[in-house]
Short mmCIF file of C-alpha atoms in Angstrom, two decimals:
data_model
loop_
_atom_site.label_atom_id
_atom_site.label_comp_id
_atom_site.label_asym_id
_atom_site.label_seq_id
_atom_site.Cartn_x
_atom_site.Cartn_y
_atom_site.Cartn_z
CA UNK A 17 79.28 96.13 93.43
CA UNK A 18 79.79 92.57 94.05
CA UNK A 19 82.45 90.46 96.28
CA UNK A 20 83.71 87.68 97.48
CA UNK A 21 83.71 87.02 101.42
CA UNK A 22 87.20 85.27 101.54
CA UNK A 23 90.42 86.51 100.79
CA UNK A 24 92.00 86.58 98.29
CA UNK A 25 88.82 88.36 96.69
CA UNK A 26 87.71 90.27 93.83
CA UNK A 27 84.98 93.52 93.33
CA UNK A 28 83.06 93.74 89.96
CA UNK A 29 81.69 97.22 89.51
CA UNK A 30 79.75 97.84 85.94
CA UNK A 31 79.11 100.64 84.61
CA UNK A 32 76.35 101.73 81.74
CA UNK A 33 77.39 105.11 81.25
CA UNK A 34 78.67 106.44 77.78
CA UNK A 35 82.33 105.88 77.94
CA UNK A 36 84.85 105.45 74.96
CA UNK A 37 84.33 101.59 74.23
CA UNK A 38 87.83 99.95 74.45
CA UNK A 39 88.90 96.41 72.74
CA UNK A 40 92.04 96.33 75.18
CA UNK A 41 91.69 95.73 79.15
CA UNK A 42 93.26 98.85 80.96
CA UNK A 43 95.13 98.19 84.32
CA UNK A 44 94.52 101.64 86.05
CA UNK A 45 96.52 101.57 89.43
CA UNK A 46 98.40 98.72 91.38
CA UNK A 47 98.82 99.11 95.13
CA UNK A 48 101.74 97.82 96.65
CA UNK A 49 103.77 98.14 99.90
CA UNK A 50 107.11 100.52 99.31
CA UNK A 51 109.46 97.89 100.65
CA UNK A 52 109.55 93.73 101.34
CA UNK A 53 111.21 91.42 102.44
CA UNK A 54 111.78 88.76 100.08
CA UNK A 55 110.31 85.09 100.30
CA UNK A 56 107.32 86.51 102.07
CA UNK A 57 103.88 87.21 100.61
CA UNK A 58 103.19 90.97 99.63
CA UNK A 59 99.78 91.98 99.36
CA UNK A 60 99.19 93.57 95.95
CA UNK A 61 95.87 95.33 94.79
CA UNK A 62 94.99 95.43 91.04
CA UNK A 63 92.41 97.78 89.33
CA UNK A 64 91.61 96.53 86.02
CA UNK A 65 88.80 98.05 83.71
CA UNK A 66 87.65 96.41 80.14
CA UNK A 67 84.75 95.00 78.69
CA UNK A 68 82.94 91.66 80.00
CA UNK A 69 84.15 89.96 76.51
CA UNK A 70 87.38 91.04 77.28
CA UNK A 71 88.15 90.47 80.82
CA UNK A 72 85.84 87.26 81.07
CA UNK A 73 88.39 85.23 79.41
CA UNK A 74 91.54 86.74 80.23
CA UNK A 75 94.26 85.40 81.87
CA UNK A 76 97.18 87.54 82.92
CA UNK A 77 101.06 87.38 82.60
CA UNK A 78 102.74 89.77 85.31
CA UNK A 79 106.28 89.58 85.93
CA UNK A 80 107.91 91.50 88.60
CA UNK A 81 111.78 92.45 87.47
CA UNK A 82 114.44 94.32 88.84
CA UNK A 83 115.07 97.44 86.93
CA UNK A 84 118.57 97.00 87.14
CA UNK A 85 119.21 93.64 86.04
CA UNK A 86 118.13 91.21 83.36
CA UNK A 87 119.20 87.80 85.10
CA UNK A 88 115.85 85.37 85.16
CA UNK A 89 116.35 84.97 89.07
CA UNK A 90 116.18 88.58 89.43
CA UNK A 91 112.00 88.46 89.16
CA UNK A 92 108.94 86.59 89.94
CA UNK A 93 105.49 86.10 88.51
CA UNK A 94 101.92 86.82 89.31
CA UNK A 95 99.55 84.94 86.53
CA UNK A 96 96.46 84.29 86.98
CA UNK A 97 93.21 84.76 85.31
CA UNK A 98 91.30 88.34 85.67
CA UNK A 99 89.56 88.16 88.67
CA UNK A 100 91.32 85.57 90.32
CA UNK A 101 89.22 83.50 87.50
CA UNK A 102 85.88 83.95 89.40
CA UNK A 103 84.17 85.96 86.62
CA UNK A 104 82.43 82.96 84.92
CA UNK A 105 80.41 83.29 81.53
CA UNK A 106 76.91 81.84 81.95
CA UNK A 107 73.20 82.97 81.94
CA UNK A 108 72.23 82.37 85.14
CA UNK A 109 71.20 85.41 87.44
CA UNK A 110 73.64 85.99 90.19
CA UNK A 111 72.34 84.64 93.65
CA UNK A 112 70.69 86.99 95.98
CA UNK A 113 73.80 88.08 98.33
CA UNK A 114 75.86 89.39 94.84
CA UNK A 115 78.98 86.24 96.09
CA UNK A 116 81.28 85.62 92.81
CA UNK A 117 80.99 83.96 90.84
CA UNK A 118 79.69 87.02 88.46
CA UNK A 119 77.36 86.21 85.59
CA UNK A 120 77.12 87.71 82.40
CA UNK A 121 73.74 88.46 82.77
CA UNK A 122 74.29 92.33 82.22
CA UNK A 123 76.57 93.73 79.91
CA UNK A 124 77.43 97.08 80.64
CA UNK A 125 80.00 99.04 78.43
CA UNK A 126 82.99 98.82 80.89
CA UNK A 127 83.63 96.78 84.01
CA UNK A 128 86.00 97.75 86.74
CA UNK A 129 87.74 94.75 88.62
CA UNK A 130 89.38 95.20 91.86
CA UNK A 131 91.54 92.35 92.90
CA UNK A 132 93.09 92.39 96.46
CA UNK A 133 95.53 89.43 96.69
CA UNK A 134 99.15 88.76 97.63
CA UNK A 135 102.03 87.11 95.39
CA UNK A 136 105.32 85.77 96.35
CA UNK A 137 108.90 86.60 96.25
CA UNK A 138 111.02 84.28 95.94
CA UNK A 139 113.61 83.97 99.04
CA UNK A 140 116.75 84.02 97.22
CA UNK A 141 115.82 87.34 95.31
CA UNK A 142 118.03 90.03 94.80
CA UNK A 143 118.07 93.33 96.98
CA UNK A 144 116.62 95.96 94.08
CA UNK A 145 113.82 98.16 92.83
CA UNK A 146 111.72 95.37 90.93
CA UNK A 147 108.29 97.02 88.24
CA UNK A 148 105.68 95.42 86.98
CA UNK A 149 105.29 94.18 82.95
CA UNK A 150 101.91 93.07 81.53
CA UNK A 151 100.65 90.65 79.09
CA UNK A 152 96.74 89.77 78.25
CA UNK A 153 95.88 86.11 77.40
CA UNK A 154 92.79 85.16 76.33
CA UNK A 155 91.64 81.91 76.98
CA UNK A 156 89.17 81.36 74.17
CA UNK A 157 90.79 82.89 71.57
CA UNK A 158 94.88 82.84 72.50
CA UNK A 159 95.00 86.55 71.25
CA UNK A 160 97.69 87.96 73.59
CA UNK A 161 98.77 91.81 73.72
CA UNK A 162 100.83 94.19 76.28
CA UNK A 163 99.39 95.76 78.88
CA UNK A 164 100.32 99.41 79.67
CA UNK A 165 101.18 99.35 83.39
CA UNK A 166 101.02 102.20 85.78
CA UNK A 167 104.15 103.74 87.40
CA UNK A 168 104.35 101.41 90.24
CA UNK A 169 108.24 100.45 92.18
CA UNK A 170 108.54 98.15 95.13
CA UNK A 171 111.78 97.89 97.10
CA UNK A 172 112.74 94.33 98.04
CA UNK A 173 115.40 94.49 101.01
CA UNK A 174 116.02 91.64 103.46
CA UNK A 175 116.02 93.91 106.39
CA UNK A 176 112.34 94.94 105.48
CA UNK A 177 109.38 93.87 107.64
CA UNK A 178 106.79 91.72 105.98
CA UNK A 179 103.40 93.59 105.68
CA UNK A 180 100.49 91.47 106.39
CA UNK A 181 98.83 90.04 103.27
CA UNK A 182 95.99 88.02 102.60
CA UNK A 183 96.01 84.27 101.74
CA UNK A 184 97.86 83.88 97.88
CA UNK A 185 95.75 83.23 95.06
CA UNK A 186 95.20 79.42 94.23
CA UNK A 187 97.40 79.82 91.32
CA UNK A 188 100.61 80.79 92.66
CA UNK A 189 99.83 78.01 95.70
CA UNK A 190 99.78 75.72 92.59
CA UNK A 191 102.70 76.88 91.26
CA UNK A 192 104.53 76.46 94.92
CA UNK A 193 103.44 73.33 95.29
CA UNK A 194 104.86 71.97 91.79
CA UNK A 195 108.65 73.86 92.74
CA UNK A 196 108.75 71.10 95.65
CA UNK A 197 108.20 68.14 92.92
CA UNK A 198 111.91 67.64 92.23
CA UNK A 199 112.08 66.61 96.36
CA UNK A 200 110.14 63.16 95.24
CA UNK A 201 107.71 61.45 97.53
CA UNK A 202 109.01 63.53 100.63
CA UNK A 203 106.99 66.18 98.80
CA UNK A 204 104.07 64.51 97.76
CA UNK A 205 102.09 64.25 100.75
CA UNK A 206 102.09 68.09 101.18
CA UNK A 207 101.27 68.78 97.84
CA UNK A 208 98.18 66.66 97.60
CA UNK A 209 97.20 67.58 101.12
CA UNK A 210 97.34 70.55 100.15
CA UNK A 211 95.69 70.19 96.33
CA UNK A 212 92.74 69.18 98.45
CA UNK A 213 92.04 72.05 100.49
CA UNK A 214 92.75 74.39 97.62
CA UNK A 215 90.36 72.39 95.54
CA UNK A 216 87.36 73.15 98.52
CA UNK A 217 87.72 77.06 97.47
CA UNK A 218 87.51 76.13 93.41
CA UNK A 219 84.88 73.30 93.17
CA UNK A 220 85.58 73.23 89.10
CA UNK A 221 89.20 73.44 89.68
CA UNK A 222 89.59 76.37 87.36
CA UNK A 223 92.41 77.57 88.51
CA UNK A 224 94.38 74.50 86.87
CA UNK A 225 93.34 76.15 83.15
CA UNK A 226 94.57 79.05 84.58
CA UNK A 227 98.00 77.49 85.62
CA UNK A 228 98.31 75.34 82.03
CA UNK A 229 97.47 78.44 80.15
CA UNK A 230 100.13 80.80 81.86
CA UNK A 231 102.56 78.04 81.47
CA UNK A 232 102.06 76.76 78.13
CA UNK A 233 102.45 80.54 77.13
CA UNK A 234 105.75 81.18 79.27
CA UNK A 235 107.24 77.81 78.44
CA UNK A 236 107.20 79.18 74.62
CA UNK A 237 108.84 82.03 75.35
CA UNK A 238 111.53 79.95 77.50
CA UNK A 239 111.37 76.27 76.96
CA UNK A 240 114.19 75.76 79.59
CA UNK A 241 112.21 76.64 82.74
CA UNK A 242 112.11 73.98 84.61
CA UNK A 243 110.32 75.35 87.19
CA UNK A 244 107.30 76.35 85.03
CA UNK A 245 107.64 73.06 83.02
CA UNK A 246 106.92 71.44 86.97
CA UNK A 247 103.98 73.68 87.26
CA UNK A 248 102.34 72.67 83.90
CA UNK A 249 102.97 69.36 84.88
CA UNK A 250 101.20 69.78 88.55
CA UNK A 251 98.41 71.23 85.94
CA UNK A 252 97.99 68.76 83.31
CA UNK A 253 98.25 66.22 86.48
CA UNK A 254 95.70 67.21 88.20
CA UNK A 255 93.21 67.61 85.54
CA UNK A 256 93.98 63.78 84.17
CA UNK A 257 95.08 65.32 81.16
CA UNK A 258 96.77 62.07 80.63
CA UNK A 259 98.80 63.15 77.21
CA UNK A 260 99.32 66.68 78.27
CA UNK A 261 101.00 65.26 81.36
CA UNK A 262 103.34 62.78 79.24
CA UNK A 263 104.12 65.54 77.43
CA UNK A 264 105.08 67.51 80.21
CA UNK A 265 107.11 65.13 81.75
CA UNK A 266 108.98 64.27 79.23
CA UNK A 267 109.92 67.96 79.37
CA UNK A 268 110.81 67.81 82.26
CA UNK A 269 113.13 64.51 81.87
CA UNK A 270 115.11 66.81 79.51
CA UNK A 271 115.25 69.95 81.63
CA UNK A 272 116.01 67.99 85.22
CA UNK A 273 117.64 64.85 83.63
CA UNK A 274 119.82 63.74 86.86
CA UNK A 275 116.84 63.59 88.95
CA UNK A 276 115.88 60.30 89.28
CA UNK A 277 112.33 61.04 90.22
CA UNK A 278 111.19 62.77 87.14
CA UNK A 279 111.54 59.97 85.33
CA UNK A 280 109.21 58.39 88.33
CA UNK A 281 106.53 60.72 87.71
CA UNK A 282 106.55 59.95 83.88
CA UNK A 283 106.44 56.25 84.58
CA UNK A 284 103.54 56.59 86.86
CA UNK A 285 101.55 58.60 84.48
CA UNK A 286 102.42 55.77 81.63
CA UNK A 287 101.33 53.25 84.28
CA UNK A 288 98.01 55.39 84.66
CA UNK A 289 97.21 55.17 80.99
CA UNK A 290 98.30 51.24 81.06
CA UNK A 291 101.55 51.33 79.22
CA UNK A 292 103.54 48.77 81.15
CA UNK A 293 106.13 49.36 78.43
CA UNK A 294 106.53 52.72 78.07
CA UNK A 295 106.46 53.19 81.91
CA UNK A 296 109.89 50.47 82.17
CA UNK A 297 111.55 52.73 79.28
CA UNK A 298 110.99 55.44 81.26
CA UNK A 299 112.47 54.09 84.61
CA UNK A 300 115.56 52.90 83.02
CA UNK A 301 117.33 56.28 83.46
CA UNK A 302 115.78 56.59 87.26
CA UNK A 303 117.21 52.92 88.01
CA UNK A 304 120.81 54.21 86.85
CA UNK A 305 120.98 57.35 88.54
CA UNK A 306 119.58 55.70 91.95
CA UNK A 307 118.86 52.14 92.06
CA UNK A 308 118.51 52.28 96.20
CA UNK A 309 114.85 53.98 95.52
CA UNK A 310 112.23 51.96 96.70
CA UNK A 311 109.54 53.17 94.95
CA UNK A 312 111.33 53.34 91.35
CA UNK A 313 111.37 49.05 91.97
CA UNK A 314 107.93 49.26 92.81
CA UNK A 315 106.88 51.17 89.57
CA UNK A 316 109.18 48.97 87.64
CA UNK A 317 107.74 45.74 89.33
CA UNK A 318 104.12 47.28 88.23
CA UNK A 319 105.16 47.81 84.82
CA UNK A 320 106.74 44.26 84.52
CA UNK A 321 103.29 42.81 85.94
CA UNK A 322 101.45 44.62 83.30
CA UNK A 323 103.72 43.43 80.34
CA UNK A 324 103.19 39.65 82.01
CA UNK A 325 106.99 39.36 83.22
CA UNK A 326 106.23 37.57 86.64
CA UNK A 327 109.96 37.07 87.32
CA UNK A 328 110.54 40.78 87.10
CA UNK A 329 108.12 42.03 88.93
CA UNK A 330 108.83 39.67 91.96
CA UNK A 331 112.43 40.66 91.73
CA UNK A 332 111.30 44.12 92.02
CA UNK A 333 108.38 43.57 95.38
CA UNK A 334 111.63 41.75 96.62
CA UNK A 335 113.78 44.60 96.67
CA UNK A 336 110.91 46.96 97.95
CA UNK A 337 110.37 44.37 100.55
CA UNK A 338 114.13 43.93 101.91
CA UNK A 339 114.41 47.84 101.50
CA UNK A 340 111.79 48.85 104.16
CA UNK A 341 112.51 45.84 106.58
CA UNK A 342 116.19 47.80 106.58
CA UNK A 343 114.44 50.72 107.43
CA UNK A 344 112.38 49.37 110.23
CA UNK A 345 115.67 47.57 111.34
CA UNK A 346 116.72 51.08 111.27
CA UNK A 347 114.56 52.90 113.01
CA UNK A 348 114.67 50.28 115.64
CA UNK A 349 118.29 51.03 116.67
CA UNK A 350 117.67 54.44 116.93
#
């Protein structure tokens, strides 16, 4: 038995005995508390058994709904990969002390995975008895199939005390962190504060494949979540996926087309991949819907640089300019 010495963490456990071989990952037992509040973390405890081939790659889909109602706001999710994405396939031998990663450097018939972790509710979620539904992912292949789930209930009620849980998994902190995009650059210090300390506990920054994975996959089944389209985009970001995350954005123009700062984010990333051009096409939109932005004049002064348009771009630094001595003017009074 092998695990991690942080939380969240996971437990490998192989086994070489002569058991039935399945193709299909089994999820035995899931631990929960009986009641929570919501907008707190719950810890949750998963028990997952399958073969290396299977659960190596896996990534997993788990929704929480309410069993009485079918509105989308009524549930949350819990992706991630299969052991919080720390069972990596090499050859190496695992290090002395047995810390994930695990190696594949024995392949016993079935492996037992014990992941003790927390998710999150969101705060506006309905009072209710919410169960868990299950869909495997696999990475390598994009073979996907349901996942019987054990009878397992958990009350959410307001009045409930929060049980203590351990820290979440990296990818539903991703997945937070993306929610707070639409807030502009009010939220961006947080969330790459925060990307950076997240990134110390996943040095290859798996847990981004993890997050574009889930989300590509979700985003089929409903292309108008704009929340999830925010979370690929975080993804796709973050991993200079530089096409990916135009083609997230522009998503995301559709889906939150009366914010003005989507259409930011889509210029930057144009600006990124030098595209003066594109990057002013974009801002157009933002520039209507708010011209009092500072930051929307200094992307479109950047673009208009690029493209050569002198004029434009020192119309633009003028506006930035007057805009924050206003604000210092500002602050001064107060």
């Amino acid at each position: 038995t092998r695990t991690t010495h942080h939380t969240p963490h996971t437990t490998l456990s192989p086994t070489t005995n002569n058991q039935q071989l399945t193709t299909h990952i089994t999820l035995s037992r899931v631990t929960v508390p009986s009641v929570a509040p919501p907008g707190k973390p719950i810890p949750v405890t998963y028990e997952w058994s399958g073969t290396w081939e299977q659960l190596q790659p896996g990534i997993v889909l788990l929704t929480w709904k309410n069993q009485d109602s079918d509105k989308q706001s009524d549930r949350w999710i819990h992706d991630r990969g299969l052991g919080l994405g720390l069972l990596v396939a090499t050859e190496q031998l695992p290090t002395t002390n047995y810390q994930l990663p695990i190696t594949n450097y024995q392949l016993p018939i079935t492996n037992f995975v014990t992941e003790h972790s927390a998710m999150m509710p969101p705060s506006d979620l309905s009072a209710g008895i919410y169960t868990l539904e299950a869909t495997y992912l696999n990475r390598n292949t994009g073979e996907t199939y349901p996942i019987t789930v054990p009878p397992v209930a958990l009350q959410i009620d307001p009045g409930a005390t929060a049980t203590p849980a351990p820290e979440l998994d990296l990818v539903t902190q991703e997945r937070l962190l993306a929610a707070t995009l639409p807030q502009g650059i009010k939220a961006l210090d947080r969330v790459f504060a925060e990307v950076g300390r997240i990134n110390q506990y996943d040095p290859i920054q798996d847990y981004l494949v993890q997050v574009q994975l889930a989300m590509e996959y979700r985003l089929k089944q409903e292309p108008q979540n704009l929340d999830w389209a925010y979370a690929l985009t975080l993804a796709q970001i973050l991993q200079q996926k530089v096409q990916g995350a135009i083609a997230a954005l522009e998503r995301v123009t559709q889906l939150d087309a009366q914010n003005p700062y989507a259409y930011a984010y889509l210029a930057f990333v144009h600006l990124y991949n030098w595209n003066g051009a594109a990057a002013q096409t974009a801002l157009k939109p933002a520039l209507a819907l708010n011209s009092n932005i500072p930051e929307l004049h200094a992307l479109h002064g950047i673009a208009a640089l690029m493209q050569g348009n002198l004029v434009q771009a020192w119309q633009d630094y003028r506006v930035v300019v007057s805009h924050k001595s206003y604000i210092g003017k500002q602050r001064s009074a107060w």
